[in-house]
Short mmCIF file of C-alpha atoms and ligand atoms in Angstrom, two decimals:
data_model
loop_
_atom_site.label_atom_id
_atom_site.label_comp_id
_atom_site.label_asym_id
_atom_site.label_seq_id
_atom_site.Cartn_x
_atom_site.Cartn_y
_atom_site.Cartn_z
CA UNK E 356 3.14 -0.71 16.47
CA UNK E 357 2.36 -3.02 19.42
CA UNK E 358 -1.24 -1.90 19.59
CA UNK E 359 -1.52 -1.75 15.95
CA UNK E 360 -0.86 -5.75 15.58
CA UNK E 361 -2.89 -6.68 18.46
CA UNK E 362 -6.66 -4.57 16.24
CA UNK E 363 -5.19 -6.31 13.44
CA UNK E 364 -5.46 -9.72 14.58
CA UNK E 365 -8.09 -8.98 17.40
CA UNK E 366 -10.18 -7.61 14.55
CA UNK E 367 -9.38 -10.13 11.97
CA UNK E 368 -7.29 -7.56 9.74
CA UNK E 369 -3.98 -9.38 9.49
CA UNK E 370 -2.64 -12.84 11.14
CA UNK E 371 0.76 -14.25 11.42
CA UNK E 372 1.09 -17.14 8.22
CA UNK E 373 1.14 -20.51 8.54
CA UNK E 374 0.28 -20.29 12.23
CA UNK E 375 -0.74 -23.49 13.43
CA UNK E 376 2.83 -24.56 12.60
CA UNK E 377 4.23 -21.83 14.71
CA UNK E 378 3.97 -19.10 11.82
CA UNK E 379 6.89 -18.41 8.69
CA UNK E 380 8.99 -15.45 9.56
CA UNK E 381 7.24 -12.06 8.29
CA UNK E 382 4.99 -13.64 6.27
CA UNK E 383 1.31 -12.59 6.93
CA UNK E 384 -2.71 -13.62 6.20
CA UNK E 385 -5.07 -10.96 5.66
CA UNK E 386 -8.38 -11.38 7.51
CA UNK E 387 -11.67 -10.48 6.15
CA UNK E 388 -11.41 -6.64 7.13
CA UNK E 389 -7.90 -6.59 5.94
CA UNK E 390 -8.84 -7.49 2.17
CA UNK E 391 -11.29 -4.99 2.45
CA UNK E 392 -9.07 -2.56 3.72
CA UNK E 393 -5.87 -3.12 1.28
CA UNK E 394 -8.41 -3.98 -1.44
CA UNK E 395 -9.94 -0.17 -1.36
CA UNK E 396 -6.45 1.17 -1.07
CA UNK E 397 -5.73 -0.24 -4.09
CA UNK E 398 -9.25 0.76 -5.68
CA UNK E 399 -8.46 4.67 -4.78
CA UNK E 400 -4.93 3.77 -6.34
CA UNK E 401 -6.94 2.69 -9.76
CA UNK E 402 -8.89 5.45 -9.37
CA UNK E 403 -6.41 8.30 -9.11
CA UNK E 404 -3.87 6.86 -11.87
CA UNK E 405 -5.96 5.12 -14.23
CA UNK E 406 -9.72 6.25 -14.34
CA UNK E 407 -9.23 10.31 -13.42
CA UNK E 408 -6.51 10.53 -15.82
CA UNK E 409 -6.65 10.53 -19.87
CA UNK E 410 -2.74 9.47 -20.19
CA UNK E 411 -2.01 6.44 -17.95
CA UNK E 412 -3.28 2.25 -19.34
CA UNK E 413 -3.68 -0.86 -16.58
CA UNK E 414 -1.37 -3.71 -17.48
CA UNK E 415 -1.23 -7.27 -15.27
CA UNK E 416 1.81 -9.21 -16.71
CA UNK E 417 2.80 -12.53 -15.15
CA UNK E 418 4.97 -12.75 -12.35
CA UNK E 419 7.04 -15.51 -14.17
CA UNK E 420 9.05 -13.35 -16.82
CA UNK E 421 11.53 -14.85 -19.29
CA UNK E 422 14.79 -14.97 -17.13
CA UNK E 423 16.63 -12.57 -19.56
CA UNK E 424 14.52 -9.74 -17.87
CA UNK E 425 16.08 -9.99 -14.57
CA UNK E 426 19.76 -9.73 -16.86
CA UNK E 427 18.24 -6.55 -19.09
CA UNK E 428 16.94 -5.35 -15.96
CA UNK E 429 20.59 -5.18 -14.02
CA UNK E 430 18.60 -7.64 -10.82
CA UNK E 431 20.80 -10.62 -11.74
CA UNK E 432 24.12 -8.25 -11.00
CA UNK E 433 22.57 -5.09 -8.75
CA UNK E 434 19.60 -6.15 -6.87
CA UNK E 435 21.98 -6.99 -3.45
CA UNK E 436 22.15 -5.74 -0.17
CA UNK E 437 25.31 -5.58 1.56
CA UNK E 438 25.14 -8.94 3.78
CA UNK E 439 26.93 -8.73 7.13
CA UNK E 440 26.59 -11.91 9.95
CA UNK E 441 27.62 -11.42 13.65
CA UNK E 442 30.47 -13.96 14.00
CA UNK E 443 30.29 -13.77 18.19
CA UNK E 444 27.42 -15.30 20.37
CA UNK E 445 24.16 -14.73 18.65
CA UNK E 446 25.22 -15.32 14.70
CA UNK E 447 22.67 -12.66 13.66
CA UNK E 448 22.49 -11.66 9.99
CA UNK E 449 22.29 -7.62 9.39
CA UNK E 450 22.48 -5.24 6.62
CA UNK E 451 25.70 -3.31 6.45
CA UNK E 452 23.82 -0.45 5.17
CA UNK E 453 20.92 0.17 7.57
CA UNK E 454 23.62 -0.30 10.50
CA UNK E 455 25.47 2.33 9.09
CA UNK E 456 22.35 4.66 8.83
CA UNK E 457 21.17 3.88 12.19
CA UNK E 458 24.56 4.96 13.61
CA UNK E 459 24.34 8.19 11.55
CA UNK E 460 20.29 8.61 12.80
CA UNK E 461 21.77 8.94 16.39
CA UNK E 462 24.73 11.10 15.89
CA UNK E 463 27.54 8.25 16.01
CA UNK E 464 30.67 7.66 13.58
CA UNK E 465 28.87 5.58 10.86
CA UNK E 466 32.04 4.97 8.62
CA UNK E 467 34.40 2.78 11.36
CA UNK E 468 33.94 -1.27 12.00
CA UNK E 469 30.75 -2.70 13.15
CA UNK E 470 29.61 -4.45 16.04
CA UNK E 471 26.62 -6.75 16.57
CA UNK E 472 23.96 -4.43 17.61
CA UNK E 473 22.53 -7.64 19.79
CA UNK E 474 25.24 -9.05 21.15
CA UNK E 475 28.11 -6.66 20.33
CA UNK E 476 30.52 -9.30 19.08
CA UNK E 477 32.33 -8.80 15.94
CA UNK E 478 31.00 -8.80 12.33
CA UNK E 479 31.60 -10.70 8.97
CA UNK E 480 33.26 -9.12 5.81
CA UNK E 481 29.84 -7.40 4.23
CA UNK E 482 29.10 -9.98 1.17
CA UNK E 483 26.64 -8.81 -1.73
CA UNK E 484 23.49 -10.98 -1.42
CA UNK E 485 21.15 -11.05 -4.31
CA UNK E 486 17.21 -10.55 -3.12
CA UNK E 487 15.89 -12.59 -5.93
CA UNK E 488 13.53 -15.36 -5.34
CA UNK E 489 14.49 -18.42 -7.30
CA UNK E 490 12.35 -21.35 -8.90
CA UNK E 491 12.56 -23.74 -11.87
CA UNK E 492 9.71 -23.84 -14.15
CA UNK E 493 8.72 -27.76 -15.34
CA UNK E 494 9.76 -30.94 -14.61
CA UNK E 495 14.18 -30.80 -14.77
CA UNK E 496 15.68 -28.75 -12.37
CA UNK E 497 18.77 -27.52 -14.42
CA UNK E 498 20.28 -24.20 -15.40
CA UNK E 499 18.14 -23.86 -18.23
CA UNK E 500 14.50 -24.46 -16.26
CA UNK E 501 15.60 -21.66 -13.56
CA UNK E 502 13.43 -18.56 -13.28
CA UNK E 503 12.56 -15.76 -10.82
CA UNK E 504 9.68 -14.58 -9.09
CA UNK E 505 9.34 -10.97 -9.86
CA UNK E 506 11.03 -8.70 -7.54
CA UNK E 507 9.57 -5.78 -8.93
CA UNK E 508 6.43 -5.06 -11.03
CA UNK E 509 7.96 -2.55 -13.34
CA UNK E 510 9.93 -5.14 -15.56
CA UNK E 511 6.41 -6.52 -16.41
CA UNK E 512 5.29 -2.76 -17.89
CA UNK E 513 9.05 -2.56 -19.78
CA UNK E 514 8.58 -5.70 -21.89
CA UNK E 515 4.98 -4.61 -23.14
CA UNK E 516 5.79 -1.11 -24.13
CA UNK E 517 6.08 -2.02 -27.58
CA UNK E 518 2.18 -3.92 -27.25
CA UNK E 519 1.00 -0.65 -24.95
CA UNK E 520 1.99 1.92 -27.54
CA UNK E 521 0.73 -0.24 -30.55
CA UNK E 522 -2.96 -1.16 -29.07
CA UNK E 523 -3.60 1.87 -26.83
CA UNK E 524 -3.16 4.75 -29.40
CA UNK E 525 -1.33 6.98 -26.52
CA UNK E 526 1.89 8.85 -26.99
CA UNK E 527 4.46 10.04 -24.79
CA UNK E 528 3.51 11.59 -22.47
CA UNK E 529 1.65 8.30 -21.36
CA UNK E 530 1.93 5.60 -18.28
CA UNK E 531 0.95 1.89 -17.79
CA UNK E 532 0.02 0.86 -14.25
CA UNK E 533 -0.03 -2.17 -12.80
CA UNK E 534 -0.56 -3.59 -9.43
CA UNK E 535 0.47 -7.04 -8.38
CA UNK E 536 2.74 -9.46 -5.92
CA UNK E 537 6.50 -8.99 -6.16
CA UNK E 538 8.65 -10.87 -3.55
CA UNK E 539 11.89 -10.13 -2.15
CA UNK E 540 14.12 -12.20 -0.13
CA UNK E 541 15.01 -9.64 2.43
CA UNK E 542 17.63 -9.82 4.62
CA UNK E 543 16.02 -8.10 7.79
CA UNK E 544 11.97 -8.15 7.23
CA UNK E 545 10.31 -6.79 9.65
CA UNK E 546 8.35 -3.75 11.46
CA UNK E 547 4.88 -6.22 10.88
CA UNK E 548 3.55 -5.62 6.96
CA UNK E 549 6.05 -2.94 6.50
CA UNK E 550 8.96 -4.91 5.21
CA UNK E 551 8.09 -8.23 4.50
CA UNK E 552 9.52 -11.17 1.58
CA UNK E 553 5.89 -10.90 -0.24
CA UNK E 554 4.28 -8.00 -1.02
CA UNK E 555 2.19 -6.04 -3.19
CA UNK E 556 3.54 -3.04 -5.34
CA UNK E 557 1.15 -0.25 -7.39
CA UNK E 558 3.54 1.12 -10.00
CA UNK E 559 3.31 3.76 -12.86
CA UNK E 560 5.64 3.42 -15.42
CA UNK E 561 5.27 6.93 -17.22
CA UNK E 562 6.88 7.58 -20.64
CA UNK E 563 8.15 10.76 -21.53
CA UNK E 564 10.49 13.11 -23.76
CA UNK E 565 13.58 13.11 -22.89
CA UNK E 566 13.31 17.26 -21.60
CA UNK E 567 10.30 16.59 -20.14
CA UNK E 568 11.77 14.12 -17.62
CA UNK E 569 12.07 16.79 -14.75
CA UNK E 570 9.06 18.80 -15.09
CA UNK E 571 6.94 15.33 -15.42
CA UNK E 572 8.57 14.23 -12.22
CA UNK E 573 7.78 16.92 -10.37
CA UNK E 574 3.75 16.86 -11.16
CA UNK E 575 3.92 12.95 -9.61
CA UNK E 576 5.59 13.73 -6.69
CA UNK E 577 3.02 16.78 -6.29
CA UNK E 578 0.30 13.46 -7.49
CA UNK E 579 0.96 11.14 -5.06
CA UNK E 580 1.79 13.64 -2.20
CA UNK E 581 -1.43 14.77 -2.49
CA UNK E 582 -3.25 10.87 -3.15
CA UNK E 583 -1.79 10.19 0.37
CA UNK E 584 -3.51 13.68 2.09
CA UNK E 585 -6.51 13.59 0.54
CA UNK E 586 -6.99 9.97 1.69
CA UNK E 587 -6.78 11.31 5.37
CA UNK E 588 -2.67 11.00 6.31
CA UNK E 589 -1.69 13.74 8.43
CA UNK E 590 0.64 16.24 6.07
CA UNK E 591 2.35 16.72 8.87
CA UNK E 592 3.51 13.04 9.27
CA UNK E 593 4.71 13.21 5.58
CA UNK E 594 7.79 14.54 4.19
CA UNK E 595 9.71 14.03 0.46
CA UNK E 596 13.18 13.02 0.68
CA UNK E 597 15.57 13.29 -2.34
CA UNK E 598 18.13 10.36 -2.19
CA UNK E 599 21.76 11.54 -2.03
CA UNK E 600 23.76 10.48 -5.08
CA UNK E 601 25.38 6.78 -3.33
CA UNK E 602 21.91 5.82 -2.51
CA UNK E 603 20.47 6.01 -6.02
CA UNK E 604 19.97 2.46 -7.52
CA UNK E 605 21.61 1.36 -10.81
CA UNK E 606 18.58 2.84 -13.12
CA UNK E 607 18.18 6.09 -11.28
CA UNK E 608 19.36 9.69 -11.96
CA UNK E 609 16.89 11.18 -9.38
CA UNK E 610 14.59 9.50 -6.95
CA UNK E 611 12.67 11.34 -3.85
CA UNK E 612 10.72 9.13 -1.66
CA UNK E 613 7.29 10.02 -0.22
CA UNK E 614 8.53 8.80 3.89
CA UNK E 615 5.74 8.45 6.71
CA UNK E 616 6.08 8.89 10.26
CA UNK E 617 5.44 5.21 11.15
CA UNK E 618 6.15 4.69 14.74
CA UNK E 619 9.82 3.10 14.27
CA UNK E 620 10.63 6.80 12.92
CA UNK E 621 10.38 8.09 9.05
CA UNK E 622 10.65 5.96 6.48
CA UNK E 623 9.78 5.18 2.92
CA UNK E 624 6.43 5.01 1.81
CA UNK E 625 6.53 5.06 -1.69
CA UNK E 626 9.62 6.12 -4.43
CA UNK E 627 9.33 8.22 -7.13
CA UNK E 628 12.07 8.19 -9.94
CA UNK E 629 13.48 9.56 -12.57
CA UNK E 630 14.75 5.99 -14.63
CA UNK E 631 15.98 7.85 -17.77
CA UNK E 632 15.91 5.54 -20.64
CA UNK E 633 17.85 2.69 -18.85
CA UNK E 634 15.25 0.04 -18.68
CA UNK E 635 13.77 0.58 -22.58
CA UNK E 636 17.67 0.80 -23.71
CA UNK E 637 18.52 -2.47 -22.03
CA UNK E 638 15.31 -4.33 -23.05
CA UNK E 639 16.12 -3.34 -26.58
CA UNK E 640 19.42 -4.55 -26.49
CA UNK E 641 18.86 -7.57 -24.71
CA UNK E 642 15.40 -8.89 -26.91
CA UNK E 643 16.55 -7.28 -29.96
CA UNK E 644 13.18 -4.95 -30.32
CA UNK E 645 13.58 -1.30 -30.81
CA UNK E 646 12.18 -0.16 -28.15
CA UNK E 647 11.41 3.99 -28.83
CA UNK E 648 8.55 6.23 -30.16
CA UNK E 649 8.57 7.26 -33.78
CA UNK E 650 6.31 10.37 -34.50
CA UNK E 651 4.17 9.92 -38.01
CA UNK E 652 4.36 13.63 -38.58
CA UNK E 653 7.46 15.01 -38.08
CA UNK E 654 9.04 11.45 -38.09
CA UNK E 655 11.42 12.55 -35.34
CA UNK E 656 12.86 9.17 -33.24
CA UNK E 657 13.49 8.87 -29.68
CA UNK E 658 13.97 6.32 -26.57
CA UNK E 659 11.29 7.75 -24.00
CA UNK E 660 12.60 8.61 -20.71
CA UNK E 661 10.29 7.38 -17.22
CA UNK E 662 9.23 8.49 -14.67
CA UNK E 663 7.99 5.82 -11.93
CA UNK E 664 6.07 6.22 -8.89
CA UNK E 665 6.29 2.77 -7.00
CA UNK E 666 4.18 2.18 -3.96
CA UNK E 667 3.71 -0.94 -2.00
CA UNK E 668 0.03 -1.29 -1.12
CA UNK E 669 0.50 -3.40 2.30
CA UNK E 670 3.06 -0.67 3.34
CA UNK E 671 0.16 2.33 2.12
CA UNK E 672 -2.48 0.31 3.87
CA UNK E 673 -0.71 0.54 7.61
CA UNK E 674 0.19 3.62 7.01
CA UNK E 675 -3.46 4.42 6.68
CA UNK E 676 -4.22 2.14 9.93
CA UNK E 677 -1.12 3.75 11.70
CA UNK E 678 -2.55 7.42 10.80
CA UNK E 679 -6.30 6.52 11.60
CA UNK E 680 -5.77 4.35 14.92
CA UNK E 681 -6.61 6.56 17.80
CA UNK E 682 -7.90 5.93 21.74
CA UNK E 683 -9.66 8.55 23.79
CA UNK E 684 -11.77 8.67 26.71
CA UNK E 685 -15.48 8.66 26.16
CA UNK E 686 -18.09 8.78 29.82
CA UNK E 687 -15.16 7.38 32.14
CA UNK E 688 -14.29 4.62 29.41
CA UNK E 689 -11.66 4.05 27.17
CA UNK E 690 -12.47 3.52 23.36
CA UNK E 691 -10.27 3.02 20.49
CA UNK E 692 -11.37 3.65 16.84
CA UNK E 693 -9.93 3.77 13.32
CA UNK E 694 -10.57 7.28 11.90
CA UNK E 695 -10.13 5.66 8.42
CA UNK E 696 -10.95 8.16 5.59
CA UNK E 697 -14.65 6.64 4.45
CA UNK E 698 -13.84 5.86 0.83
CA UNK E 699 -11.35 3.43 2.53
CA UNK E 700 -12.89 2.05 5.39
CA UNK E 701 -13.69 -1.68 5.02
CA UNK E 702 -17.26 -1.30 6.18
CA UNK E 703 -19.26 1.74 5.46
CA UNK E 704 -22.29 1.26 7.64
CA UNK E 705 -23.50 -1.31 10.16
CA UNK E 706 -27.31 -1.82 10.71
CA UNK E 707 -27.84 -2.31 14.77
CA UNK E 708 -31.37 -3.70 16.54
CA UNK E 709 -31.54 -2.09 19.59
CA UNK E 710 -33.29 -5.07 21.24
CA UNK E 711 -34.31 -8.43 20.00
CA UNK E 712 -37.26 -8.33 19.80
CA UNK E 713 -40.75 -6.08 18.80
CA UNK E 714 -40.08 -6.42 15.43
CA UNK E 715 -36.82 -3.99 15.57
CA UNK E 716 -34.30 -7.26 14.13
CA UNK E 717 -36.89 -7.54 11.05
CA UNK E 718 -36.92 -3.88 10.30
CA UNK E 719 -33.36 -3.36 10.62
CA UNK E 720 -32.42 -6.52 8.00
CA UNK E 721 -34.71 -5.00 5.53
CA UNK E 722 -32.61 -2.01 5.89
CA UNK E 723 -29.82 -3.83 6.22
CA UNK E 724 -30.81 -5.90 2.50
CA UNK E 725 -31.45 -2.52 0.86
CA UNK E 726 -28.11 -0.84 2.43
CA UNK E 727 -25.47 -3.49 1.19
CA UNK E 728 -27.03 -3.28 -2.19
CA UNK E 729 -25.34 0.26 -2.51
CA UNK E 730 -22.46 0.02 0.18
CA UNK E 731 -20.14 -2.78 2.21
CA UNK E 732 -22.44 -2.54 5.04
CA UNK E 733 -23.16 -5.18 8.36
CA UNK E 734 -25.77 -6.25 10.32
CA UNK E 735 -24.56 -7.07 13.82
CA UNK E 736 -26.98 -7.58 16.52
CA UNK E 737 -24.98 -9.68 18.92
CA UNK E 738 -24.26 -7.89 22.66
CA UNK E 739 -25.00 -5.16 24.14
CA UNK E 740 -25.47 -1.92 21.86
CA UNK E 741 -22.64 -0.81 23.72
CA UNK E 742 -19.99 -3.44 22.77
CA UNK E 743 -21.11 -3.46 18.99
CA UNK E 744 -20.47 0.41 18.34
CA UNK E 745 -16.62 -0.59 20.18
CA UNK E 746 -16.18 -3.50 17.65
CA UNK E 747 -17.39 -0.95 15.00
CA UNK E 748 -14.72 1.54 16.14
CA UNK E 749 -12.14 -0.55 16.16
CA UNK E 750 -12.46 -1.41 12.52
CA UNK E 751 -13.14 2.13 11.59
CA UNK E 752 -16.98 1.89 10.28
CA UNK E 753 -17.78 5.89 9.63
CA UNK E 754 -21.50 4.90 10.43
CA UNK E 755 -23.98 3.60 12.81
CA UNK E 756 -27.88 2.96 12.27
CA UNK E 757 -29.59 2.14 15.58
CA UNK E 758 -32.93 0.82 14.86
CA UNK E 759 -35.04 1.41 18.27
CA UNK E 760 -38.22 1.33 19.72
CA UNK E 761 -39.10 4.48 18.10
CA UNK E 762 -38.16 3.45 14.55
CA UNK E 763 -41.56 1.40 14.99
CA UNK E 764 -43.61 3.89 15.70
CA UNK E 765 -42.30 6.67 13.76
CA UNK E 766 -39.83 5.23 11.25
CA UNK E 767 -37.27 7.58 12.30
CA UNK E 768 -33.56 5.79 12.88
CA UNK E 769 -30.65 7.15 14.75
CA UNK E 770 -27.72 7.72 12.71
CA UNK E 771 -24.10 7.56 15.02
CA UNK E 772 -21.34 9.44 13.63
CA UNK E 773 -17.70 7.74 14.11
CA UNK E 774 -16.09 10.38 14.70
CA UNK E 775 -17.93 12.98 16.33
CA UNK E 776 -20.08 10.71 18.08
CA UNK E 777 -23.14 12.72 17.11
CA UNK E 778 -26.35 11.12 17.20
CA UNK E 779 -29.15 12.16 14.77
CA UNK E 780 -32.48 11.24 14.15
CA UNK E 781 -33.44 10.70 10.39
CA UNK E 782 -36.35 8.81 8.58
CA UNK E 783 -35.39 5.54 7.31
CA UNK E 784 -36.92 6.44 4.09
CA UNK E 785 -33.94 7.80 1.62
CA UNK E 786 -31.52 6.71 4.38
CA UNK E 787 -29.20 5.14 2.16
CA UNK E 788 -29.18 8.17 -0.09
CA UNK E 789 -28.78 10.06 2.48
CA UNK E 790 -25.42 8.03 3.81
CA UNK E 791 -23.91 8.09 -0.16
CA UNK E 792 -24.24 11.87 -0.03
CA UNK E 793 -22.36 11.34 2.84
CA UNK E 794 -20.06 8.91 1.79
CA UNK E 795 -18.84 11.11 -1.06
CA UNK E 796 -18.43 14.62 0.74
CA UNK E 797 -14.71 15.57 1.34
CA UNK E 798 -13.68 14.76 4.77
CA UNK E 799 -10.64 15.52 7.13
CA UNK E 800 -9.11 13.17 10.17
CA UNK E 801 -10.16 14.80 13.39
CA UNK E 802 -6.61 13.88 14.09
CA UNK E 803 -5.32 16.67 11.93
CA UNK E 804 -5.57 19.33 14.78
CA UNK E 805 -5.46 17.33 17.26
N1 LIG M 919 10.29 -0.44 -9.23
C1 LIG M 919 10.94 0.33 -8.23
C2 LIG M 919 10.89 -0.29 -6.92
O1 LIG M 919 10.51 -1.46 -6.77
P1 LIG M 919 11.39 0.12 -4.39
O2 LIG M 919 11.69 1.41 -3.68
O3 LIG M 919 12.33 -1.01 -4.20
O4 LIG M 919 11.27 0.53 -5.92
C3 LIG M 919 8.84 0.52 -4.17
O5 LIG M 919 9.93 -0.34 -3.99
C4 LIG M 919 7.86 0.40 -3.02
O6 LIG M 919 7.49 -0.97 -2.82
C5 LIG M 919 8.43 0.85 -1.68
O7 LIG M 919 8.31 2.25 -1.52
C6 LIG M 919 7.53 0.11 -0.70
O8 LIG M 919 6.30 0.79 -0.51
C7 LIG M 919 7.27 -1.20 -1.43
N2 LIG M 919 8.20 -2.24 -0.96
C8 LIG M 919 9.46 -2.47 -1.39
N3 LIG M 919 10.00 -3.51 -0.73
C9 LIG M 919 9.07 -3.94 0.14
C10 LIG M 919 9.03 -5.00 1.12
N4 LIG M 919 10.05 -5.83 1.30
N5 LIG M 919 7.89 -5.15 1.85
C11 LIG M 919 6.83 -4.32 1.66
N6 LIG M 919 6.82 -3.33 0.76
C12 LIG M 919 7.91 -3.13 0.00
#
């Protein structure tokens, strides 16, 4: 994870916040690359559950919700962690929970009393501590002005069901998606963009018959399994866990989570449940709306159940980094690249003078100007040819365009493959066709056999 942080800020991917002032506690900047990077995770998110599909609508409600959603929802009673704080030296705060599990994860009693894992002395009574981010909206600070920042984008889709299924024409079996910030005050953030108190979240909220709960939950774990392996994770670094029955939350009969092998061991990646009709039934009874899909023809009546796959994009996107970040050993030197699958890659193609000078920076802008038109490309001509492929590698550019001495006789370019580290020679004419074809052919991580 180390290495991981160092590309991220050595590349200008991801910076500690508010760093001048010494930095706020897991709270982190993305860089130019970075919003690239998350920013065509999300895209390929769109993509999959939204424009390939007939059955699923985009939503983007406010993060500010009328407070009674957090009460429908069950967040203002059930969204806590079990709060425990070392009472000896260092006065640590843990969850109770994850101790446990980390006993279990190496074969130790898990049910007996705790110790500080940092300084061993004894630990608090576990308290219930409520995640939810707190603010007052206008002028007066009272009871009445209080509201929360979302903790979770799904409450967002819940309240416009009745809108959705009014102005979209769908049905059940249909799902609004949504992508947005949701914040958390998390007792023990951490593991760099992995767990942190602000986040992003790319939900499906997918409405369904009540029988067809199971069989539509299986097709989005097969879904999203495969979203992940197609966009270049290792299948053998995934694996689907079903939660036992005292680790469901309050709205879940059955949730399996997608986990990744990050390199603090397997965990969650994204969740997939099975919400029955808790969230529409509470929402109903809370607003007062009947919330529940009438059928014109036969007239038949029914709550829809849901099934919700919830991913967080920041956690997606360093899984992808984690997956793609590779070193080897290339003539006696060391080189580390990001074997990023291209669709996500931040830049598709940079555009590289071999010298300074007999009209090779001219030609290679004009390429450059026509390039960018069709793809995020770059034009770097700064240091030695050398150095710029290295900076390319390290933020995972699938291609290379050397412009040489050559190119102005013959206008022929040489075309560097990231991975491989082929070199071709091609005409520049129909280049960028050529690199789109490219672009959009299937493609595997060399790291799968590796
Ligand atoms: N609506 C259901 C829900 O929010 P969740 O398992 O709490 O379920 C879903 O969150 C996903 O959101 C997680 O799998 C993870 O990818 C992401 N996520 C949750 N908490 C996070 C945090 N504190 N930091 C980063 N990502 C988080």
């Amino acid at each position: 994870m180390e290495k991981i942080v160092a590309l991220c800020k050595r590349r200008g991917f991801i910076f500690q916040s508010s760093e001048i002032y010494g930095g706020l506690a897991s709270t982190y900047d993305y860089g130019h690359y970075g919003v690239l990077l998350k920013g065509n995770v999300k895209a390929e998110w769109w993509r999959a559950v939204v424009q390939e599909r007939d059955d699923v609508v985009a939503l983007d409600a406010a993060i500010l919700m009328h407070p009674r959603t957090w009460e429908a929802s069950g967040h203002l009673d059930g969204f806590t962690d079990p709060l425990v704080q070392c009472l000896g030296k260092c006065k640590r705060r843990w969850r109770e929970d994850h101790l446990r599990e980390d006993l279990a994860a190496r074969g130790l009693p898990a049910d007996g009393e705790l110790r500080c894992p940092e300084c061993g002395g004894e630990l608090s009574e576990p308290r219930n501590f409520n995640l939810m981010f707190e603010t007052h909206m206008g002028p007066v600070q009272d009871e009445g002005s209080r509201v929360y920042l979302r903790p979770e984008t799904a409450q967002g889709i819940f309240v416009n069901f009745k809108n959705v299924l009014q102005f979209s024409r769908k049905r059940p079996p249909f799902g609004i998606a949504q992508a947005g910030k949701s914040f958390r005050n998390e007792i023990t953030p951490g593991n760099f963009i992995f767990r942190t108190r602000e986040f992003e979240q790319m939900e499906v909220e997918f409405f369904v018959a009540p029988d067809d709960a199971g069989r539509w939950h299986e097709h989005w774990l097969e879904e999203r399994t495969r979203w992940y392996t197609e966009l270049g994770l290792r299948p053998d670094h995934l694996q689907l866990r079903a939660h036992g029955p005292d680790e469901l939350s309050h709205y879940s009969s059955a949730t399996s989570d997608i986990e990744y092998r990050f390199p603090m061991g397997w965990s969650e990646l994204e969740g997939i449940a099975n919400r029955g009709n808790f969230d529409l039934t509470q929402h109903a009874r809370f607003s007062g709306e009947k919330l529940e899909y009438v059928d014109s023809g036969t007239g038949e009546r029914y709550v829809p159940h849901v099934i919700e796959p919830s991913a967080g994009a920041d956690r997606a996107t360093l899984a992808f980094m984690v997956d793609a970040y590779d070193e080897e050993e290339v003539e006696g030197r060391q080189r580390v690249v990001l074997r990023l699958h291209p669709r996500l890659a931040p830049v598709k193609v940079a555009v590289l003078p071999l010298v300074n000078k007999e009209g090779q920076p001219e030609t290679a802008r004009e390429l450059y100007q026509e390039l960018r038109r069709r793809m995020p490309a770059e034009y770097d001509a700064g240091g030695s040819i050398g150095k710029r492929y290295r900076r390319q590698d390290e933020i995972g550019t699938p291609f290379g365009v050397t412009v040489d001495h050559q190119t102005m006789e013959d206008r022929t370019v040489t075309l560097r493959d990231r991975d491989s580290l082929t070199q071709e020679r091609l005409p520049l004419e129909g280049l960028p066709d050529e690199l789109a074809r490219r672009l959009a052919a299937p493609w595997r991580s060399p790291k799968h056999n590796a």
